[in-house]
mmCIF file of C-alpha atoms in Angstrom:
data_model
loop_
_atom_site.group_PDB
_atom_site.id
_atom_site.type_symbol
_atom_site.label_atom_id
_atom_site.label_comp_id
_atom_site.label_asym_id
_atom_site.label_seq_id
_atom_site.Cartn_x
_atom_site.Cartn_y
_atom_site.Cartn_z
ATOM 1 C CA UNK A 122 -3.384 -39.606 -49.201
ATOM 2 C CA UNK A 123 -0.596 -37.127 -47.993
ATOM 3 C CA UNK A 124 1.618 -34.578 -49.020
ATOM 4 C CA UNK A 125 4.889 -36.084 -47.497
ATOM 5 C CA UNK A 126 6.048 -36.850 -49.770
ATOM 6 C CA UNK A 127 5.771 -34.316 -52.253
ATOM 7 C CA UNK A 128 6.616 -31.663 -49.141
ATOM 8 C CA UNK A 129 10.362 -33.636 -48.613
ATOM 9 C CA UNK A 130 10.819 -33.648 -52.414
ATOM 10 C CA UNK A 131 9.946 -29.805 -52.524
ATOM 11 C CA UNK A 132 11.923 -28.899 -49.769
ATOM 12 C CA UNK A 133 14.999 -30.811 -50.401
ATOM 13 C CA UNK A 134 15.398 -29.995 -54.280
ATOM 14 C CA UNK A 135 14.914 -26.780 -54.099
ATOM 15 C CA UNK A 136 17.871 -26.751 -51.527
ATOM 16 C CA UNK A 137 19.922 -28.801 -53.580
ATOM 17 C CA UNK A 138 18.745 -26.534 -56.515
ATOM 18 C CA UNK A 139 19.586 -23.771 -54.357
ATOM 19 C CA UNK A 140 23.512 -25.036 -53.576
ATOM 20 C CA UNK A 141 23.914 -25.728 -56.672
ATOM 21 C CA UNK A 142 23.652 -22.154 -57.495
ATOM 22 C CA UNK A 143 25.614 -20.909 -54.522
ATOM 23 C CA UNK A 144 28.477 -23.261 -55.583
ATOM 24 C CA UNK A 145 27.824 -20.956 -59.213
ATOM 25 C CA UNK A 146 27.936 -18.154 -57.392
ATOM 26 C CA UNK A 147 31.599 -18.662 -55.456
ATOM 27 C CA UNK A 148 32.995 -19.702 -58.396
ATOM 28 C CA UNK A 149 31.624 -16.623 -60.268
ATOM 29 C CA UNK A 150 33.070 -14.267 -57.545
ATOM 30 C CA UNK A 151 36.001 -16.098 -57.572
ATOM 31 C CA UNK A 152 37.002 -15.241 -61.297
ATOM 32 C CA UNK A 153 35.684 -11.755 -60.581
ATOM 33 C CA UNK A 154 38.471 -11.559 -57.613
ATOM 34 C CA UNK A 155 41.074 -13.354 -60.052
ATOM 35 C CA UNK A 156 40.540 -10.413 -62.985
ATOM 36 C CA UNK A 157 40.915 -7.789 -59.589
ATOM 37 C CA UNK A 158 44.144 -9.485 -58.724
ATOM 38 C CA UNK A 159 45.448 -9.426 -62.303
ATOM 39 C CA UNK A 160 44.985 -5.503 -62.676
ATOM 40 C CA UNK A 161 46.551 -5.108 -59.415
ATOM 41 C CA UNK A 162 50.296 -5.834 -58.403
ATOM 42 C CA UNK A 163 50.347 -8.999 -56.051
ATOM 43 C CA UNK A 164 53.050 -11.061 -55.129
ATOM 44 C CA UNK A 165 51.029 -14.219 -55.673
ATOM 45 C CA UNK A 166 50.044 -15.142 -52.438
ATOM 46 C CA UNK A 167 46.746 -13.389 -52.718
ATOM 47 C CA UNK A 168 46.042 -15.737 -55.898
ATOM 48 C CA UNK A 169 46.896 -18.398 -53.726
ATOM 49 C CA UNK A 170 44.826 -17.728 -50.916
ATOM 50 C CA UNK A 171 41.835 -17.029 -52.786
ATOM 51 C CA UNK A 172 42.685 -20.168 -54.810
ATOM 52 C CA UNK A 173 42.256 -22.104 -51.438
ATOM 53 C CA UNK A 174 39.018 -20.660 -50.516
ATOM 54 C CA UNK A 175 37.431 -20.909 -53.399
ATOM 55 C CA UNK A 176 38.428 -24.250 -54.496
ATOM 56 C CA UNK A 177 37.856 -25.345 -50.559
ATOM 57 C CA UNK A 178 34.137 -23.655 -50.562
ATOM 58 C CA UNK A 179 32.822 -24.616 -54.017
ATOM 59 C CA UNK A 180 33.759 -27.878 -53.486
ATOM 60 C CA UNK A 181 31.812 -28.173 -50.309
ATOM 61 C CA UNK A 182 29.055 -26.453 -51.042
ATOM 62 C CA UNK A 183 28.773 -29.453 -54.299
ATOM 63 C CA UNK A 184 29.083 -31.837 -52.070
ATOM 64 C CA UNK A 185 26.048 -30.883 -50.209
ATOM 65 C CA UNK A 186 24.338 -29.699 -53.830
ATOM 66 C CA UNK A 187 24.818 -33.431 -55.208
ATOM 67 C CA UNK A 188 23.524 -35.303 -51.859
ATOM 68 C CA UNK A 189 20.317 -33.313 -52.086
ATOM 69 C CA UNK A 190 19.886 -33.046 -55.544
ATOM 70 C CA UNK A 191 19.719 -36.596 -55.548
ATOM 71 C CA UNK A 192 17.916 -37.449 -53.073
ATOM 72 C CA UNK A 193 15.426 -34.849 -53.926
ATOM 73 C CA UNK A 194 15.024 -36.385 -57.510
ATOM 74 C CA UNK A 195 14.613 -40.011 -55.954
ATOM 75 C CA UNK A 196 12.251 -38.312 -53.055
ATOM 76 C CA UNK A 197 9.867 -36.827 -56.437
ATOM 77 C CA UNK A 198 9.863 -40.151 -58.007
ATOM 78 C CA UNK A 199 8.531 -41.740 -54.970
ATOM 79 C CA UNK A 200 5.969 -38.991 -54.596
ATOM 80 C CA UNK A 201 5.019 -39.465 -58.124
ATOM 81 C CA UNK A 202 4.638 -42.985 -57.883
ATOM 82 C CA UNK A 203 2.330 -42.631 -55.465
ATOM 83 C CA UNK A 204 0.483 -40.036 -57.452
ATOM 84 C CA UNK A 205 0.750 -40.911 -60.991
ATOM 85 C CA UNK A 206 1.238 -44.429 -61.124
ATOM 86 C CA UNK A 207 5.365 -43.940 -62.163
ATOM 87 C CA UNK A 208 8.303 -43.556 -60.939
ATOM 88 C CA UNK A 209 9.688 -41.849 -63.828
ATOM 89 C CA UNK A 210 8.118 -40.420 -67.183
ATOM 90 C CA UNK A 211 11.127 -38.376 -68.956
ATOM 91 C CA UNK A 212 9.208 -34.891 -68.564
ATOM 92 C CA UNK A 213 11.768 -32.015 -69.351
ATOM 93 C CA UNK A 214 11.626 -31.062 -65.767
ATOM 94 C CA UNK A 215 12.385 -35.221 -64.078
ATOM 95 C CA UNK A 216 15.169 -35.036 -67.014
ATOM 96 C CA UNK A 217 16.370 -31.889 -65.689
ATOM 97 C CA UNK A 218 16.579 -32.715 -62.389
ATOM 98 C CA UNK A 219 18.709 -35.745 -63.432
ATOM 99 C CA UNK A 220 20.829 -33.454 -65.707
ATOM 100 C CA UNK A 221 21.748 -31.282 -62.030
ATOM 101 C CA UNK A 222 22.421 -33.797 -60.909
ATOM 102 C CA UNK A 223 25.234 -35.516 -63.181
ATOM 103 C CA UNK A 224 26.301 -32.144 -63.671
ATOM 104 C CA UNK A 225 27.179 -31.608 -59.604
ATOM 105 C CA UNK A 226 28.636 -35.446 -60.195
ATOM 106 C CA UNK A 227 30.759 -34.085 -63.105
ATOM 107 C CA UNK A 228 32.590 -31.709 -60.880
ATOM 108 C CA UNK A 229 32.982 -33.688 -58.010
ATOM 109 C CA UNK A 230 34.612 -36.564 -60.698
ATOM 110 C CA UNK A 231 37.216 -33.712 -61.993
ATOM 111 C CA UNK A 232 37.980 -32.519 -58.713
ATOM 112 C CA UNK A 233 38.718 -36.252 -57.228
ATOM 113 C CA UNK A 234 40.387 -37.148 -60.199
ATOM 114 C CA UNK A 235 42.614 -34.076 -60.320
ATOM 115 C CA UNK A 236 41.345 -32.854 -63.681
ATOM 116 C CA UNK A 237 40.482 -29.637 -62.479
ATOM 117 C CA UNK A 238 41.828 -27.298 -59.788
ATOM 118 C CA UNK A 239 39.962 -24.142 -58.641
ATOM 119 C CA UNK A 240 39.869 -22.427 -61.658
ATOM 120 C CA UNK A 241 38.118 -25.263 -63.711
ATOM 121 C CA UNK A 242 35.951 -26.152 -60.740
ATOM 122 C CA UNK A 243 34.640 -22.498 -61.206
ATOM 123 C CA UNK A 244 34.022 -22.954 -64.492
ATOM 124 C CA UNK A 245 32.253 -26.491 -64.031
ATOM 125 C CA UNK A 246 30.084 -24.416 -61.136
ATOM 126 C CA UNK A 247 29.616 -21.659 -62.828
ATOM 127 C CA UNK A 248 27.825 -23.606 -66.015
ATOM 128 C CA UNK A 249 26.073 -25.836 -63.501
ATOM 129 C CA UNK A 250 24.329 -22.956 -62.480
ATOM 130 C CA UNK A 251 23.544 -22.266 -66.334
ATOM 131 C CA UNK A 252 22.142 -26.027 -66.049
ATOM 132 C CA UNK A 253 20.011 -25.586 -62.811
ATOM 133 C CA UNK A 254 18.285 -22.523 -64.143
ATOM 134 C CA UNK A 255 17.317 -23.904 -67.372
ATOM 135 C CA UNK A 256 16.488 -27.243 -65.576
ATOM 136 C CA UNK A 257 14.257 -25.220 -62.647
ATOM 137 C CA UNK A 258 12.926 -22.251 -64.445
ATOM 138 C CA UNK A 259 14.046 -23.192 -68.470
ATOM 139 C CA UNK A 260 11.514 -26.153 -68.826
ATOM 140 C CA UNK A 261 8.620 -24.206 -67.688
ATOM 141 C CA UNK A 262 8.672 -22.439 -70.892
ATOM 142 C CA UNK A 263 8.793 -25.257 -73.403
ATOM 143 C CA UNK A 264 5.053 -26.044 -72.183
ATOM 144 C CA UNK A 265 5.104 -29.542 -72.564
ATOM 145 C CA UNK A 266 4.730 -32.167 -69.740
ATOM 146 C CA UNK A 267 3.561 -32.595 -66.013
ATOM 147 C CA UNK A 268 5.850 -29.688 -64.632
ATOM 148 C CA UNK A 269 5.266 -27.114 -67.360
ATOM 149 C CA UNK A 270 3.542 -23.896 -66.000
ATOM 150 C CA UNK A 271 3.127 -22.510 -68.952
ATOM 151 C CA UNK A 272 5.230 -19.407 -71.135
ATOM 152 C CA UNK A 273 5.870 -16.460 -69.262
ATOM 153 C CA UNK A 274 8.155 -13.614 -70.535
ATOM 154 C CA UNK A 275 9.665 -12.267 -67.648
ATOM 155 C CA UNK A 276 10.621 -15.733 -66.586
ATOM 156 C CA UNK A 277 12.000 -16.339 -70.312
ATOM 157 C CA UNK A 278 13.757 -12.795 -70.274
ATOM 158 C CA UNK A 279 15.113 -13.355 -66.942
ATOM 159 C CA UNK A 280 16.650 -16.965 -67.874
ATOM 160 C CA UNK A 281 17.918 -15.437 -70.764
ATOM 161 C CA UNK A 282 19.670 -12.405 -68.995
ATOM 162 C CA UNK A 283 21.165 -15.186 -66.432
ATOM 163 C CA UNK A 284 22.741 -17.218 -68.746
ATOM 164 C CA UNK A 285 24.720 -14.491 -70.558
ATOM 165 C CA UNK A 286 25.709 -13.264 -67.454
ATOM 166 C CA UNK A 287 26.883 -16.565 -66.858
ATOM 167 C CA UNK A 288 28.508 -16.764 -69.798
ATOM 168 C CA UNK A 289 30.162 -13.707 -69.498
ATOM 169 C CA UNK A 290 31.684 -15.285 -66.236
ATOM 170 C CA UNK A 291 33.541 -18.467 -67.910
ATOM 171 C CA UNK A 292 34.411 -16.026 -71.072
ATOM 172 C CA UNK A 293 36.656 -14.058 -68.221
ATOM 173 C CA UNK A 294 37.512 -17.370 -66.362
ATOM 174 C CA UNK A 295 38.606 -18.550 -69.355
ATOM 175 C CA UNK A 296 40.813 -15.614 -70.185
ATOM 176 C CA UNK A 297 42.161 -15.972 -66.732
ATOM 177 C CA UNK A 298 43.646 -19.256 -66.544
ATOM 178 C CA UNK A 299 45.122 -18.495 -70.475
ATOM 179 C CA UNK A 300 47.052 -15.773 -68.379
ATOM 180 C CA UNK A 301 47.922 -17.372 -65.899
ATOM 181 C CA UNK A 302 49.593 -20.569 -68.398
ATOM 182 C CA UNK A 303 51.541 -18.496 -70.091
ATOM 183 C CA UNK A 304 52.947 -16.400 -67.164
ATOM 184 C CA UNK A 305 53.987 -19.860 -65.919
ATOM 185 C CA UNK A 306 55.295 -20.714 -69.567
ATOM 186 C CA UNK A 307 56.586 -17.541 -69.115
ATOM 187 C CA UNK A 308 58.297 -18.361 -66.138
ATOM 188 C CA UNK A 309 59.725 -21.511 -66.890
ATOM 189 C CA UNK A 310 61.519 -19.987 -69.714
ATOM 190 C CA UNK A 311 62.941 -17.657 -67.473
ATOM 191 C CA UNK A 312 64.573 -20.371 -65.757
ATOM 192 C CA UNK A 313 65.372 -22.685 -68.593
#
């Protein structure tokens, strides 16, 4: 007969949500200060520094986007169990939620596992953000299920302007770490 537990679930996904997006955001101003350092003569430490930071603060800021991602999710099944009857009914915005957060467990795997270093965790953030706004705002306009709040353009325009900026972000991170393999290609045949 109370809110609580829709209040918790509100609260702590849309902080989760909310990290998850901040995590986008570092790793989107971290390719922005990689094409800087590329136009400007560095002696590499700069790259490195920034690589640190970066790497160091998207990283973290996963870490607490995953915890309360999940637990949000788990928090909104318990809420509507109590409210619907279910746990879990496979509406495009439960299914999103889940989809955040595999996504945040997808980078954390790559970074643990040493598949990725800062560059590829930006990437990884930077389409997890992609992910989080189609899963928060995206669903809403496919008008189906408990969650749907119907079409709106603005919110459909908006989404849409996001995600190519977003895009837009991994083209150039992309174009990045190319650069940066073959000036170490580069640099090994130097040597060799």
């Amino acid at each position: 007969d109370t809110n609580f537990w829709l209040a918790t679930h509100v609260t702590t996904i849309t902080l989760g949500y909310s990290a998850t997006l901040a995590a986008g955001t570092v790793g989107g101003i971290y390719v922005l200060g990689r094409v800087v350092l590329l136009f400007r003569s560095s002696n590499g430490e700069q790259e490195k520094r920034l690589d640190q930071i970066a790497g160091k603060m998207v990283y973290g800021i996963t870490c607490f986007a995953m915890l309360l991602s999940f637990v949000g999710t788990v928090l909104g099944g318990i809420w509507a169990d109590q409210s619907w009857g279910r746990f879990w009914g496979w509406d495009p915005k439960e299914n999103g939620a889940v989809l955040i957060v595999i996504w945040n467990a997808l980078l954390l795997h790559a970074r643990w596992a040493g598949l990725v270093k800062t560059p590829g965790m930006s990437i990884i953030a930077i389409t997890g953000s992609m992910v989080t706004a189609w899963s928060w705002f995206g669903t809403n306009q496919l008008g189906v299920g408990l969650h749907a709040y119907g079409f709106n353009n603005a919110l459909a325009s908006g989404c849409t302007t996001f995600w190519l900026s977003q895009i837009f972000l991994v083209v150039l991170a992309i174009i990045v770490s190319l650069k940066d393999r073959t000036d170490a290609l580069a640099a090994r045949q130097n040597r060799g």
